[in-house]
C-alpha positions as a printed Julia matrix, in Angstrom:
200×3 Matrix{Float64}:
 -15.91    1.99    5.83
 -15.75    4.32    8.83
 -18.92    6.06    9.81
 -17.38    9.48    9.33
 -17.0     8.68    5.64
 -20.56    7.4     5.47
 -21.92   10.6     7.0
 -19.96   12.99    4.81
 -22.99   14.06    2.7
 -24.92   14.96    5.84
 -22.55   17.2     7.76
 -19.22   15.63    8.49
 -18.17   16.57    4.96
 -17.4    19.99    6.37
 -15.92   19.16    9.75
 -14.23   15.79    9.62
 -13.99   14.25    6.17
 -15.02   16.95    3.75
 -13.98   16.33    0.18
 -12.54   13.02    1.29
 -10.31   11.16   -1.13
  -8.35    7.95   -0.65
  -5.1     9.94   -0.82
  -5.97   11.95    2.28
  -5.57   10.86    5.89
  -8.54    9.97    8.06
  -8.55   11.27   11.58
  -8.38    8.51   14.15
 -11.23    7.8    16.53
 -13.12    5.21   18.54
 -15.6     3.34   16.36
 -18.4     0.99   17.42
 -20.94   -0.96   15.34
 -23.85   -3.15   16.4
 -26.56   -5.03   14.49
 -29.95   -6.37   15.51
 -32.52   -8.37   13.58
 -35.26  -10.93   14.08
 -34.12  -14.32   12.72
 -35.95  -15.25    9.53
 -37.54  -11.82    9.12
 -36.39   -9.39    6.39
 -34.74   -6.18    7.58
 -33.04   -5.18   10.78
 -31.13   -2.33   12.36
 -27.49   -1.2    12.34
 -26.1     1.38   14.76
 -22.67    2.94   14.27
 -21.0     5.49   16.49
 -17.65    7.24   16.31
 -15.85    9.67   18.59
 -13.02   11.79   17.19
 -10.56   13.93   19.16
  -8.13   16.27   17.39
  -6.29   19.54   17.87
  -6.43   22.64   15.67
  -2.91   22.89   14.25
  -3.38   25.65   11.63
  -6.0    28.23   10.61
  -6.48   30.21    7.41
  -8.99   32.95    8.1
  -9.0    34.18    4.48
 -10.36   30.87    3.17
 -12.22   29.78    6.36
 -10.14   26.61    6.47
  -8.4    24.91    9.36
  -6.21   21.87    9.95
  -6.93   19.21   12.55
  -4.23   16.86   13.84
  -4.97   13.8    15.99
  -2.76   12.07   18.55
  -1.36    9.73   15.9
  -0.17   12.69   13.81
  -2.84   12.32   11.11
  -3.86   15.71    9.71
  -6.74   17.0     7.61
  -7.29   20.52    6.3
 -11.0    21.32    6.18
 -13.3    24.07    5.01
 -15.56   25.44    7.72
 -19.18   24.91    6.58
 -21.75   27.75    6.76
 -23.31   26.04    9.82
 -20.09   26.56   11.79
 -20.57   29.92   13.49
 -17.86   31.83   15.39
 -15.06   30.66   13.11
 -13.1    33.76   14.14
 -12.99   32.39   17.72
 -11.05   29.31   16.61
  -7.43   29.22   17.83
  -4.43   26.99   17.16
  -4.26   24.5    20.02
  -8.04   24.29   20.51
  -9.3    20.76   21.13
 -12.06   19.52   18.83
 -14.36   16.69   19.88
 -16.91   15.17   17.53
 -19.52   12.54   18.39
 -21.11   10.95   15.33
 -23.95    8.44   15.2
 -25.76    6.69   12.36
 -28.73    4.35   12.69
 -30.12    2.46    9.69
 -33.39    0.56    9.98
 -34.73   -1.59    7.15
 -38.17   -3.17    7.32
 -40.7    -4.77    5.01
 -43.78   -2.54    4.78
 -46.97   -4.25    5.8
 -49.83   -4.26    3.25
 -52.02   -1.18    3.73
 -49.33    0.88    5.46
 -48.47    4.11    3.65
 -45.93    6.89    4.01
 -43.92    9.13    1.72
 -40.19    9.51    1.25
 -38.85   12.54    3.07
 -36.44   14.03    5.56
 -36.55   15.97    8.81
 -33.8    17.48   10.9
 -32.65   19.85   13.62
 -29.68   22.21   13.83
 -28.28   24.02   16.86
 -25.17   26.21   16.78
 -22.97   27.83   19.38
 -24.04   31.22   20.76
 -22.58   34.3    19.09
 -19.08   35.06   20.37
 -18.4    31.6    21.82
 -16.22   28.8    20.58
 -17.46   27.1    17.4
 -19.76   24.13   17.91
 -22.94   22.6    16.63
 -25.45   19.8    16.99
 -27.19   18.4    13.94
 -29.57   15.48   13.53
 -31.37   14.32   10.43
 -33.75   11.49    9.58
 -34.22   10.35    6.01
 -36.8     7.79    4.89
 -36.63    6.06    1.51
 -38.87    3.34    0.08
 -38.07    0.79   -2.59
 -40.09   -1.93   -4.33
 -38.82   -5.5    -4.49
 -38.75   -6.08   -8.25
 -36.89   -9.4    -8.47
 -35.32  -12.1    -6.31
 -32.61  -14.64   -7.1
 -32.74  -17.51   -4.61
 -29.56  -19.09   -6.05
 -27.45  -15.97   -5.55
 -29.61  -14.93   -2.58
 -30.08  -11.4    -3.89
 -33.03   -9.03   -4.28
 -33.37   -6.24   -6.81
 -34.86   -3.03   -5.42
 -36.37   -0.22   -7.48
 -36.47    3.29   -6.03
 -38.87    6.14   -6.71
 -36.54    7.72   -9.27
 -36.5     4.51  -11.31
 -32.99    3.45  -10.31
 -32.39   -0.13   -9.23
 -29.97   -1.78   -6.86
 -29.26   -5.45   -6.16
 -28.61   -6.34   -2.53
 -27.66   -9.51   -0.66
 -30.29  -11.29    1.43
 -29.36  -12.76    4.82
 -28.99  -16.57    4.81
 -31.7   -17.01    7.47
 -34.4   -15.11    5.51
 -36.78  -17.21    3.41
 -37.19  -15.64   -0.03
 -40.97  -15.93   -0.33
 -42.63  -15.25   -3.72
 -45.18  -12.99   -2.01
 -42.4   -10.53   -1.21
 -42.27   -9.54   -4.88
 -43.91   -6.15   -5.37
 -43.76   -5.34   -1.64
 -42.06   -2.2    -0.37
 -38.95   -2.0     1.78
 -38.54    1.05    3.99
 -35.06    2.36    4.77
 -34.89    4.9     7.6
 -31.53    6.54    8.32
 -30.99    8.79   11.32
 -27.68   10.61   11.66
 -26.53   12.83   14.5
 -23.37   14.89   14.89
 -22.25   16.89   17.93
 -19.09   18.99   17.62
 -17.54   20.99   20.44
 -14.37   23.08   20.61
 -12.5    23.75   23.84
  -9.53   26.03   24.45
  -6.33   24.23   25.32
């Protein structure tokens, strides 16, 4: 899955892959993914980045929608989100550049450590009268309790604060210790999007 699909609920839903369905084209881009973890220790970190370049090929001012077309000819028609100021400055032929990053860190909470689920973020938009553009970053932290482990299937069942559960795979190098049952896992996701528009 491309990062721009992963980030859709955060912001890219409006600018790159809003209302994405399998029948629609994805805009091309340069994608990079890296992982890091300590062998034998639960958790780790994943960093994904994507850079997208496209040109504005059509604009509908009545509906605040616009079409982007990349160098491969892939096109998407998108709705400008409320955060996108200066929509009226957008012109056919403008070049749109989007830098997207997503970092996911998972770690086993140490006994005695406490924190609450929550989110924090920043938003910066283009000055009034300029070309559309924005910078948005958001960090979301979620905790889950390890409710069950299956050493044969190498899976762990996590229960979240709302009562929902999810079964996840455990890395082959991680020892599934009985004392992990009842412990909390912390998932911290940080997303960042920078979008700039330049006249052709």
